[in-house]
């Protein structure tokens, strides 16, 4: 997978029929292979679309009219000779072009191998390469914006600034070690402490928003819970804006978990409709209740639905009790009907209650806002999060831990602490930061990262 001495080829567009399909080649023999496929004696002009008629005799005499664009090294996306063939989006035509390229000497690309070569040739760092996959996988506008910010190098810039501060401190500590006979310290204790404090503050600032970033990237599970016939399925349909769940006046209609993805304020949420929580003798409904309770246990947020048009029941009290320790929003439904009660228990904060009418739509926008705020633990989304990847978060935490150890040791020993001890922890922090951007990366880590990319990317 890590060889860059051969030429790779792949279909870069999704499977199926379409107006256009693209076959990409990258490697030292890309120009020769495309010249052989096209029967063209002269080289293709760099970065200029060229109309060509293909007659692929080696692939069953399949022909097509295509546009070929050549991107010679090093001014290409992969850093090596790269050529794109834009053909009609017939699977038969694209497969014929692919087969002919392989017969001419190319190798089928592994998933993510084009992006890997982009990284190995220094066109993008590892953060930006991972952002490419996140951008491809984005299902909400917010996910796409965050991924694009990282692709543009926002996180790389922050990591670089932190690393620069550490590099300056390391350089002066090493200078002290290199000239021990002079008895001169190029950095005193107070200066080192202040420098470490500045870096730790920057790391803490980046990590403070990490949970919100992971929420954007990975989404969350939101379970609707409540007694039978309080309007859970109706609310489920309203949030999805489609009639996905069956709604009837018969209690216990929902007997299994029903899950759909929904975009709420740019967050990709797995919305789970559940069976009404109540004691029952029905074996099937008992299984539905058991699954509902299981869903509550793994949810990031619970929407506890209550019906204000009927008196509170013991089943409602039970739902409030079993969800008391969970992150939740209490949804008071059917506000368009006369109220049978107006106040919940005194220990339930008003800030966790949202009143809605699923029938009229009143309160649904406020509910969506409250869900996003509860999940993100923030009142609003003023800025997009900087860190979204769990790998980045883990390495940032390890860098902070190393610097915290260094700072504590410095505070305890002061000027008596040898430079070697400071350097060991600071260099460990540097190593963790360099692993984020890929300046220090093991082959198995790169394989793990890039194999989740789609073929042709």
Short mmCIF file of C-alpha atoms in Angstrom, two decimals:
data_model
loop_
_atom_site.label_atom_id
_atom_site.label_comp_id
_atom_site.label_asym_id
_atom_site.label_seq_id
_atom_site.Cartn_x
_atom_site.Cartn_y
_atom_site.Cartn_z
CA UNK A 1 0.00 0.00 0.00
CA UNK A 2 2.88 2.36 0.71
CA UNK A 3 4.75 1.93 -2.57
CA UNK A 4 4.81 5.05 -4.73
CA UNK A 5 6.98 3.65 -7.48
CA UNK A 6 4.07 2.20 -9.45
CA UNK A 7 1.05 3.76 -11.14
CA UNK A 8 -2.39 3.38 -9.63
CA UNK A 9 -5.82 3.70 -11.23
CA UNK A 10 -9.39 3.83 -9.90
CA UNK A 11 -12.88 5.01 -10.75
CA UNK A 12 -13.30 8.20 -8.72
CA UNK A 13 -17.06 8.60 -9.05
CA UNK A 14 -19.78 6.65 -7.16
CA UNK A 15 -21.03 3.31 -8.50
CA UNK A 16 -24.01 3.37 -10.82
CA UNK A 17 -25.05 5.27 -13.94
CA UNK A 18 -24.59 9.02 -14.29
CA UNK A 19 -23.98 11.79 -16.77
CA UNK A 20 -20.24 11.66 -16.13
CA UNK A 21 -17.74 9.25 -14.63
CA UNK A 22 -14.08 9.87 -13.83
CA UNK A 23 -11.13 7.49 -13.94
CA UNK A 24 -7.98 8.72 -12.16
CA UNK A 25 -4.40 7.61 -12.66
CA UNK A 26 -1.37 8.64 -10.59
CA UNK A 27 2.23 7.57 -10.86
CA UNK A 28 5.28 7.63 -13.13
CA UNK A 29 3.61 5.74 -16.01
CA UNK A 30 0.32 7.65 -16.02
CA UNK A 31 1.13 9.64 -19.19
CA UNK A 32 2.38 6.56 -21.08
CA UNK A 33 -0.69 4.49 -20.14
CA UNK A 34 -3.16 7.19 -21.19
CA UNK A 35 -1.25 7.75 -24.44
CA UNK A 36 -1.56 4.03 -25.12
CA UNK A 37 -5.30 4.07 -24.38
CA UNK A 38 -5.95 7.10 -26.56
CA UNK A 39 -3.56 6.26 -29.39
CA UNK A 40 -2.19 9.80 -29.14
CA UNK A 41 1.46 10.34 -30.08
CA UNK A 42 1.86 13.85 -28.64
CA UNK A 43 1.79 14.63 -24.93
CA UNK A 44 -1.31 16.18 -23.38
CA UNK A 45 -0.98 19.85 -22.50
CA UNK A 46 -0.75 20.30 -18.71
CA UNK A 47 -3.98 21.36 -16.96
CA UNK A 48 -5.88 21.70 -20.22
CA UNK A 49 -8.96 19.63 -21.06
CA UNK A 50 -8.41 17.66 -24.27
CA UNK A 51 -11.19 15.95 -26.25
CA UNK A 52 -10.28 12.38 -27.25
CA UNK A 53 -12.10 9.43 -28.82
CA UNK A 54 -11.19 6.17 -27.12
CA UNK A 55 -11.35 2.77 -28.86
CA UNK A 56 -10.40 0.22 -26.22
CA UNK A 57 -9.59 -2.89 -28.22
CA UNK A 58 -8.03 -4.55 -25.17
CA UNK A 59 -11.35 -4.15 -23.31
CA UNK A 60 -13.84 -5.58 -25.78
CA UNK A 61 -13.73 -2.75 -28.37
CA UNK A 62 -15.62 -0.40 -26.06
CA UNK A 63 -15.43 3.19 -27.25
CA UNK A 64 -16.33 6.60 -25.86
CA UNK A 65 -15.74 10.30 -26.30
CA UNK A 66 -13.83 11.53 -23.25
CA UNK A 67 -12.06 14.57 -21.84
CA UNK A 68 -8.49 13.97 -20.64
CA UNK A 69 -6.75 16.40 -18.27
CA UNK A 70 -3.10 15.97 -17.37
CA UNK A 71 -1.49 17.25 -14.15
CA UNK A 72 2.28 16.63 -14.34
CA UNK A 73 4.35 16.31 -11.17
CA UNK A 74 4.88 18.09 -8.88
CA UNK A 75 1.90 20.41 -9.58
CA UNK A 76 -0.79 17.82 -9.05
CA UNK A 77 -3.02 16.73 -6.20
CA UNK A 78 -0.82 13.70 -5.42
CA UNK A 79 2.53 15.34 -6.13
CA UNK A 80 3.23 12.92 -8.98
CA UNK A 81 2.00 12.63 -12.58
CA UNK A 82 -1.78 12.51 -12.34
CA UNK A 83 -4.32 12.20 -15.18
CA UNK A 84 -8.12 12.27 -15.06
CA UNK A 85 -10.32 10.76 -17.77
CA UNK A 86 -13.87 12.18 -17.79
CA UNK A 87 -16.14 9.78 -19.65
CA UNK A 88 -19.85 9.14 -19.88
CA UNK A 89 -21.07 7.65 -16.62
CA UNK A 90 -21.84 4.16 -17.91
CA UNK A 91 -20.51 1.44 -15.59
CA UNK A 92 -19.61 -0.59 -18.70
CA UNK A 93 -17.54 2.24 -20.19
CA UNK A 94 -15.78 3.08 -16.90
CA UNK A 95 -14.99 -0.57 -16.23
CA UNK A 96 -13.56 -0.91 -19.76
CA UNK A 97 -11.28 2.11 -19.24
CA UNK A 98 -10.17 0.73 -15.88
CA UNK A 99 -9.48 -2.71 -17.34
CA UNK A 100 -7.52 -1.26 -20.26
CA UNK A 101 -5.40 0.87 -17.89
CA UNK A 102 -4.56 -2.19 -15.77
CA UNK A 103 -3.61 -4.17 -18.89
CA UNK A 104 -1.35 -1.27 -19.90
CA UNK A 105 0.56 -1.49 -16.60
CA UNK A 106 -1.42 0.30 -13.90
CA UNK A 107 -2.43 -1.22 -10.57
CA UNK A 108 -5.88 -0.94 -8.99
CA UNK A 109 -5.69 1.63 -6.20
CA UNK A 110 -6.43 0.68 -2.61
CA UNK A 111 -8.96 2.75 -0.61
CA UNK A 112 -7.46 6.14 0.20
CA UNK A 113 -4.28 5.54 -1.80
CA UNK A 114 -4.55 8.77 -3.80
CA UNK A 115 -4.90 10.74 -0.55
CA UNK A 116 -2.04 8.76 0.97
CA UNK A 117 0.25 9.79 -1.88
CA UNK A 118 -0.91 13.38 -1.40
CA UNK A 119 0.26 13.13 2.22
CA UNK A 120 3.51 11.28 1.46
CA UNK A 121 4.48 13.90 -1.14
CA UNK A 122 3.85 16.76 1.28
CA UNK A 123 0.80 18.21 -0.45
CA UNK A 124 -1.27 17.93 2.72
CA UNK A 125 -0.49 17.05 6.32
CA UNK A 126 -2.29 14.25 8.13
CA UNK A 127 -4.92 16.53 9.67
CA UNK A 128 -5.85 17.84 6.22
CA UNK A 129 -5.85 14.35 4.72
CA UNK A 130 -8.24 13.13 7.43
CA UNK A 131 -10.41 16.19 6.78
CA UNK A 132 -10.82 15.06 3.16
CA UNK A 133 -12.52 11.86 4.35
CA UNK A 134 -14.66 13.82 6.82
CA UNK A 135 -15.73 16.20 4.05
CA UNK A 136 -16.70 13.28 1.80
CA UNK A 137 -18.63 11.67 4.67
CA UNK A 138 -20.37 14.89 5.78
CA UNK A 139 -24.16 14.61 5.95
CA UNK A 140 -24.93 18.03 7.46
CA UNK A 141 -23.77 21.53 6.45
CA UNK A 142 -22.04 21.98 9.82
CA UNK A 143 -20.03 18.77 9.37
CA UNK A 144 -18.97 19.99 5.92
CA UNK A 145 -17.96 23.44 7.24
CA UNK A 146 -15.86 21.99 10.07
CA UNK A 147 -14.17 19.49 7.74
CA UNK A 148 -13.42 22.24 5.20
CA UNK A 149 -11.91 24.45 7.92
CA UNK A 150 -9.56 21.62 8.86
CA UNK A 151 -8.81 20.99 5.18
CA UNK A 152 -7.80 24.66 4.93
CA UNK A 153 -5.34 24.16 7.77
CA UNK A 154 -7.00 25.85 10.77
CA UNK A 155 -6.05 23.10 13.23
CA UNK A 156 -2.62 22.70 11.61
CA UNK A 157 -1.95 26.40 12.20
CA UNK A 158 -2.88 26.15 15.88
CA UNK A 159 -0.74 23.03 16.39
CA UNK A 160 2.14 24.72 14.58
CA UNK A 161 1.96 27.77 16.86
CA UNK A 162 2.04 25.59 19.98
CA UNK A 163 4.92 23.55 18.59
CA UNK A 164 6.81 26.75 17.78
CA UNK A 165 6.63 27.88 21.41
CA UNK A 166 7.89 24.49 22.57
CA UNK A 167 10.66 24.46 19.97
CA UNK A 168 12.00 27.78 21.25
CA UNK A 169 12.03 26.48 24.82
CA UNK A 170 13.69 23.21 23.79
CA UNK A 171 16.38 25.07 21.82
CA UNK A 172 17.37 27.14 24.84
CA UNK A 173 17.32 24.16 27.21
CA UNK A 174 19.55 22.18 24.84
CA UNK A 175 21.91 25.13 24.59
CA UNK A 176 22.30 24.99 28.37
CA UNK A 177 23.13 21.28 28.10
CA UNK A 178 25.61 21.82 25.26
CA UNK A 179 27.71 24.30 27.23
CA UNK A 180 27.76 22.98 30.79
CA UNK A 181 31.29 24.24 31.45
CA UNK A 182 30.09 27.81 30.98
CA UNK A 183 27.69 27.45 33.91
CA UNK A 184 25.19 29.55 32.01
CA UNK A 185 21.45 28.83 31.74
CA UNK A 186 19.82 30.09 28.58
CA UNK A 187 16.42 30.01 30.25
CA UNK A 188 15.69 30.63 33.93
CA UNK A 189 13.05 28.91 36.04
CA UNK A 190 10.54 31.73 35.97
CA UNK A 191 10.79 32.12 32.20
CA UNK A 192 10.35 28.38 31.65
CA UNK A 193 7.34 28.33 33.95
CA UNK A 194 5.69 31.19 32.09
CA UNK A 195 6.36 29.56 28.72
CA UNK A 196 4.85 26.27 29.89
CA UNK A 197 1.82 28.06 31.33
CA UNK A 198 1.18 29.78 27.99
CA UNK A 199 1.32 26.50 26.10
CA UNK A 200 -0.88 24.74 28.64
CA UNK A 201 -3.47 27.51 28.37
CA UNK A 202 -3.53 27.13 24.59
CA UNK A 203 -3.92 23.37 24.84
CA UNK A 204 -6.70 23.75 27.40
CA UNK A 205 -8.48 26.21 25.11
CA UNK A 206 -8.35 23.79 22.18
CA UNK A 207 -9.45 20.81 24.28
CA UNK A 208 -12.27 22.71 25.97
CA UNK A 209 -14.29 22.56 22.76
CA UNK A 210 -13.34 18.99 21.83
CA UNK A 211 -16.57 17.38 23.07
CA UNK A 212 -18.60 19.72 20.89
CA UNK A 213 -16.33 18.94 17.96
CA UNK A 214 -16.80 15.20 18.34
CA UNK A 215 -20.55 15.77 18.51
CA UNK A 216 -20.43 17.51 15.12
CA UNK A 217 -18.27 14.80 13.54
CA UNK A 218 -19.84 11.69 15.04
CA UNK A 219 -23.39 12.76 15.85
CA UNK A 220 -25.43 11.59 18.84
CA UNK A 221 -28.22 9.22 19.88
CA UNK A 222 -31.47 10.85 21.03
CA UNK A 223 -34.17 8.58 22.47
CA UNK A 224 -37.83 9.53 22.84
CA UNK A 225 -39.23 8.06 26.06
CA UNK A 226 -42.59 8.27 27.77
CA UNK A 227 -45.74 6.46 28.77
CA UNK A 228 -48.00 5.06 26.02
CA UNK A 229 -50.00 7.54 23.93
CA UNK A 230 -48.26 10.73 25.05
CA UNK A 231 -47.27 11.53 21.43
CA UNK A 232 -43.77 10.09 21.10
CA UNK A 233 -44.31 8.74 17.59
CA UNK A 234 -46.05 11.94 16.51
CA UNK A 235 -43.08 13.96 17.79
CA UNK A 236 -40.70 11.53 16.07
CA UNK A 237 -42.51 12.14 12.76
CA UNK A 238 -42.59 15.89 13.33
CA UNK A 239 -38.83 16.12 13.95
CA UNK A 240 -38.20 14.02 10.83
CA UNK A 241 -40.80 16.00 8.88
CA UNK A 242 -42.20 12.73 7.52
CA UNK A 243 -44.70 10.07 8.56
CA UNK A 244 -42.15 7.41 9.48
CA UNK A 245 -43.75 5.96 12.64
CA UNK A 246 -47.28 4.54 12.84
CA UNK A 247 -49.55 6.73 14.98
CA UNK A 248 -52.86 5.39 16.36
CA UNK A 249 -55.03 6.07 19.44
CA UNK A 250 -54.33 2.50 20.61
CA UNK A 251 -51.82 2.37 23.52
CA UNK A 252 -48.77 0.23 22.80
CA UNK A 253 -48.76 0.74 19.03
CA UNK A 254 -44.95 1.10 18.99
CA UNK A 255 -43.38 -2.16 20.09
CA UNK A 256 -39.88 -1.98 18.66
CA UNK A 257 -37.14 0.60 18.28
CA UNK A 258 -37.51 2.82 15.22
CA UNK A 259 -34.37 4.77 14.29
CA UNK A 260 -33.85 7.50 11.70
CA UNK A 261 -31.15 10.11 11.08
CA UNK A 262 -32.13 13.76 11.31
CA UNK A 263 -30.24 17.04 10.94
CA UNK A 264 -30.89 19.26 13.98
CA UNK A 265 -28.97 22.55 13.86
CA UNK A 266 -26.24 20.91 11.80
CA UNK A 267 -25.92 17.91 14.12
CA UNK A 268 -26.46 14.44 12.71
CA UNK A 269 -28.70 12.78 15.29
CA UNK A 270 -29.93 9.19 15.45
CA UNK A 271 -33.51 9.70 16.62
CA UNK A 272 -34.98 6.62 18.35
CA UNK A 273 -38.72 6.10 18.86
CA UNK A 274 -39.48 3.57 21.59
CA UNK A 275 -42.33 1.59 23.10
CA UNK A 276 -44.31 3.26 25.89
CA UNK A 277 -42.77 2.53 29.28
CA UNK A 278 -45.34 0.75 31.44
CA UNK A 279 -45.91 -2.63 33.14
CA UNK A 280 -47.60 -5.02 30.72
CA UNK A 281 -48.57 -8.67 30.42
CA UNK A 282 -48.13 -8.66 26.63
CA UNK A 283 -44.94 -10.61 25.84
CA UNK A 284 -44.22 -8.62 22.66
CA UNK A 285 -44.77 -5.30 24.40
CA UNK A 286 -42.55 -6.45 27.28
CA UNK A 287 -39.72 -6.96 24.79
CA UNK A 288 -40.40 -3.49 23.35
CA UNK A 289 -40.17 -1.96 26.84
CA UNK A 290 -36.92 -3.84 27.49
CA UNK A 291 -35.42 -2.50 24.26
CA UNK A 292 -36.60 1.01 25.11
CA UNK A 293 -34.81 0.82 28.45
CA UNK A 294 -31.68 -0.41 26.66
CA UNK A 295 -31.83 2.55 24.30
CA UNK A 296 -32.09 4.95 27.24
CA UNK A 297 -28.88 3.51 28.69
CA UNK A 298 -26.80 4.36 25.59
CA UNK A 299 -28.44 7.66 24.61
CA UNK A 300 -26.60 10.97 24.60
CA UNK A 301 -29.92 12.74 25.23
CA UNK A 302 -33.42 11.62 26.24
CA UNK A 303 -36.60 13.44 25.22
CA UNK A 304 -39.10 12.64 27.97
CA UNK A 305 -42.53 13.20 26.45
CA UNK A 306 -45.51 14.08 28.69
CA UNK A 307 -49.14 14.68 27.71
CA UNK A 308 -50.46 17.87 29.31
CA UNK A 309 -54.03 17.22 28.21
CA UNK A 310 -54.45 14.32 30.65
CA UNK A 311 -53.61 13.97 34.37
CA UNK A 312 -50.11 12.81 35.20
CA UNK A 313 -50.08 9.03 35.63
CA UNK A 314 -47.90 6.69 37.64
CA UNK A 315 -46.28 5.67 34.32
CA UNK A 316 -45.25 9.30 33.75
CA UNK A 317 -43.72 9.44 37.22
CA UNK A 318 -41.79 6.24 36.50
CA UNK A 319 -40.35 7.65 33.27
CA UNK A 320 -39.27 10.84 35.05
CA UNK A 321 -37.62 8.73 37.74
CA UNK A 322 -35.69 6.38 35.47
CA UNK A 323 -34.40 9.28 33.34
CA UNK A 324 -33.52 11.61 36.22
CA UNK A 325 -29.80 10.80 36.02
CA UNK A 326 -29.66 11.04 32.21
CA UNK A 327 -29.12 14.18 30.10
CA UNK A 328 -32.70 14.99 29.15
CA UNK A 329 -35.21 17.50 27.87
CA UNK A 330 -38.78 17.19 29.16
CA UNK A 331 -41.19 17.74 26.28
CA UNK A 332 -44.66 18.78 27.43
CA UNK A 333 -46.87 17.86 24.47
CA UNK A 334 -50.43 18.72 23.35
CA UNK A 335 -50.38 22.33 24.54
CA UNK A 336 -53.11 23.10 22.00
CA UNK A 337 -55.59 21.19 24.21
CA UNK A 338 -56.98 22.23 27.62
CA UNK A 339 -54.38 21.61 30.33
CA UNK A 340 -54.98 18.89 32.91
CA UNK A 341 -51.97 20.10 34.93
CA UNK A 342 -49.63 23.09 34.87
CA UNK A 343 -46.66 22.26 37.09
CA UNK A 344 -44.19 19.41 37.45
CA UNK A 345 -42.31 18.48 40.60
CA UNK A 346 -40.38 21.26 42.30
CA UNK A 347 -37.02 19.52 41.73
CA UNK A 348 -37.42 19.66 37.92
CA UNK A 349 -35.75 22.77 36.50
CA UNK A 350 -37.90 24.88 34.22
CA UNK A 351 -34.91 25.24 31.88
CA UNK A 352 -35.16 21.52 31.04
CA UNK A 353 -38.85 21.79 30.01
CA UNK A 354 -40.04 22.68 26.50
CA UNK A 355 -43.75 23.00 25.69
CA UNK A 356 -44.86 21.90 22.23
CA UNK A 357 -47.89 21.04 20.19
CA UNK A 358 -46.98 18.42 17.64
CA UNK A 359 -50.35 18.91 15.95
CA UNK A 360 -49.85 22.66 15.33
CA UNK A 361 -46.04 22.72 15.28
CA UNK A 362 -45.80 25.27 18.09
CA UNK A 363 -42.60 24.91 20.09
CA UNK A 364 -40.82 22.51 17.74
CA UNK A 365 -38.20 25.10 16.73
CA UNK A 366 -37.53 25.88 20.39
CA UNK A 367 -37.20 22.15 21.07
CA UNK A 368 -34.61 21.74 18.30
CA UNK A 369 -32.59 24.64 19.71
CA UNK A 370 -32.78 23.19 23.20
CA UNK A 371 -31.66 19.75 21.97
CA UNK A 372 -28.58 21.21 20.27
CA UNK A 373 -27.71 23.28 23.34
CA UNK A 374 -28.12 20.35 25.71
CA UNK A 375 -25.99 18.07 23.57
CA UNK A 376 -23.23 20.62 23.12
CA UNK A 377 -23.39 21.94 26.69
CA UNK A 378 -23.42 25.43 25.18
CA UNK A 379 -26.11 28.04 24.84
CA UNK A 380 -25.24 28.79 21.22
CA UNK A 381 -22.87 27.92 18.38
CA UNK A 382 -20.95 31.14 17.89
CA UNK A 383 -17.94 29.42 16.30
CA UNK A 384 -17.35 26.07 14.72
CA UNK A 385 -15.31 23.64 16.85
CA UNK A 386 -11.63 23.26 16.01
CA UNK A 387 -11.00 19.63 17.05
CA UNK A 388 -13.40 16.86 16.01
CA UNK A 389 -11.24 13.73 15.67
CA UNK A 390 -10.82 11.43 18.68
CA UNK A 391 -7.25 10.67 17.58
CA UNK A 392 -6.38 14.35 17.72
CA UNK A 393 -8.08 14.76 21.11
CA UNK A 394 -6.16 11.81 22.58
CA UNK A 395 -2.80 13.12 21.38
CA UNK A 396 -3.54 16.66 22.60
CA UNK A 397 -4.43 15.27 26.02
CA UNK A 398 -1.20 13.27 26.11
CA UNK A 399 0.79 16.39 25.18
CA UNK A 400 -0.94 18.36 27.93
CA UNK A 401 -0.24 15.58 30.48
CA UNK A 402 3.46 15.59 29.61
CA UNK A 403 3.70 19.37 29.96
CA UNK A 404 1.69 19.30 33.21
CA UNK A 405 4.22 16.85 34.68
CA UNK A 406 7.01 19.14 33.58
CA UNK A 407 5.33 22.18 35.13
CA UNK A 408 4.72 20.42 38.45
CA UNK A 409 8.31 19.20 38.61
CA UNK A 410 9.56 22.70 37.88
CA UNK A 411 7.35 24.18 40.58
CA UNK A 412 8.63 21.61 43.11
CA UNK A 413 12.35 21.66 42.35
CA UNK A 414 12.77 25.13 40.85
CA UNK A 415 16.26 26.06 39.69
CA UNK A 416 17.66 22.76 41.01
CA UNK A 417 15.80 20.72 38.38
CA UNK A 418 18.26 19.62 35.64
CA UNK A 419 17.47 20.61 32.05
CA UNK A 420 17.42 16.94 31.04
CA UNK A 421 14.26 16.33 33.06
CA UNK A 422 12.47 19.30 31.51
CA UNK A 423 13.52 18.26 28.02
CA UNK A 424 12.22 14.71 28.38
CA UNK A 425 8.64 15.83 29.07
CA UNK A 426 8.67 18.71 26.59
CA UNK A 427 10.01 16.52 23.80
CA UNK A 428 7.33 13.93 24.58
CA UNK A 429 4.72 16.68 24.14
CA UNK A 430 6.33 17.67 20.85
CA UNK A 431 6.21 14.08 19.64
CA UNK A 432 2.48 13.86 20.36
CA UNK A 433 1.80 17.10 18.49
CA UNK A 434 3.83 15.88 15.51
CA UNK A 435 1.79 12.68 15.44
CA UNK A 436 -1.33 14.80 14.89
CA UNK A 437 0.02 16.42 11.75
CA UNK A 438 1.85 13.31 10.58
CA UNK A 439 5.43 14.45 10.99
CA UNK A 440 5.89 11.35 13.17
CA UNK A 441 3.63 8.51 11.96
CA UNK A 442 3.99 4.75 12.03
CA UNK A 443 2.99 2.80 8.93
CA UNK A 444 0.26 0.90 10.76
CA UNK A 445 -1.30 4.22 11.85
CA UNK A 446 -1.30 5.51 8.27
CA UNK A 447 -2.83 2.26 7.04
CA UNK A 448 -5.56 2.48 9.69
CA UNK A 449 -6.37 6.08 8.75
CA UNK A 450 -6.39 5.78 4.97
CA UNK A 451 -8.10 2.42 4.60
CA UNK A 452 -11.41 4.00 5.65
CA UNK A 453 -11.31 6.31 2.61
CA UNK A 454 -13.30 5.43 -0.48
CA UNK A 455 -11.54 3.95 -3.52
CA UNK A 456 -10.40 6.64 -5.94
CA UNK A 457 -9.88 9.23 -3.22
#
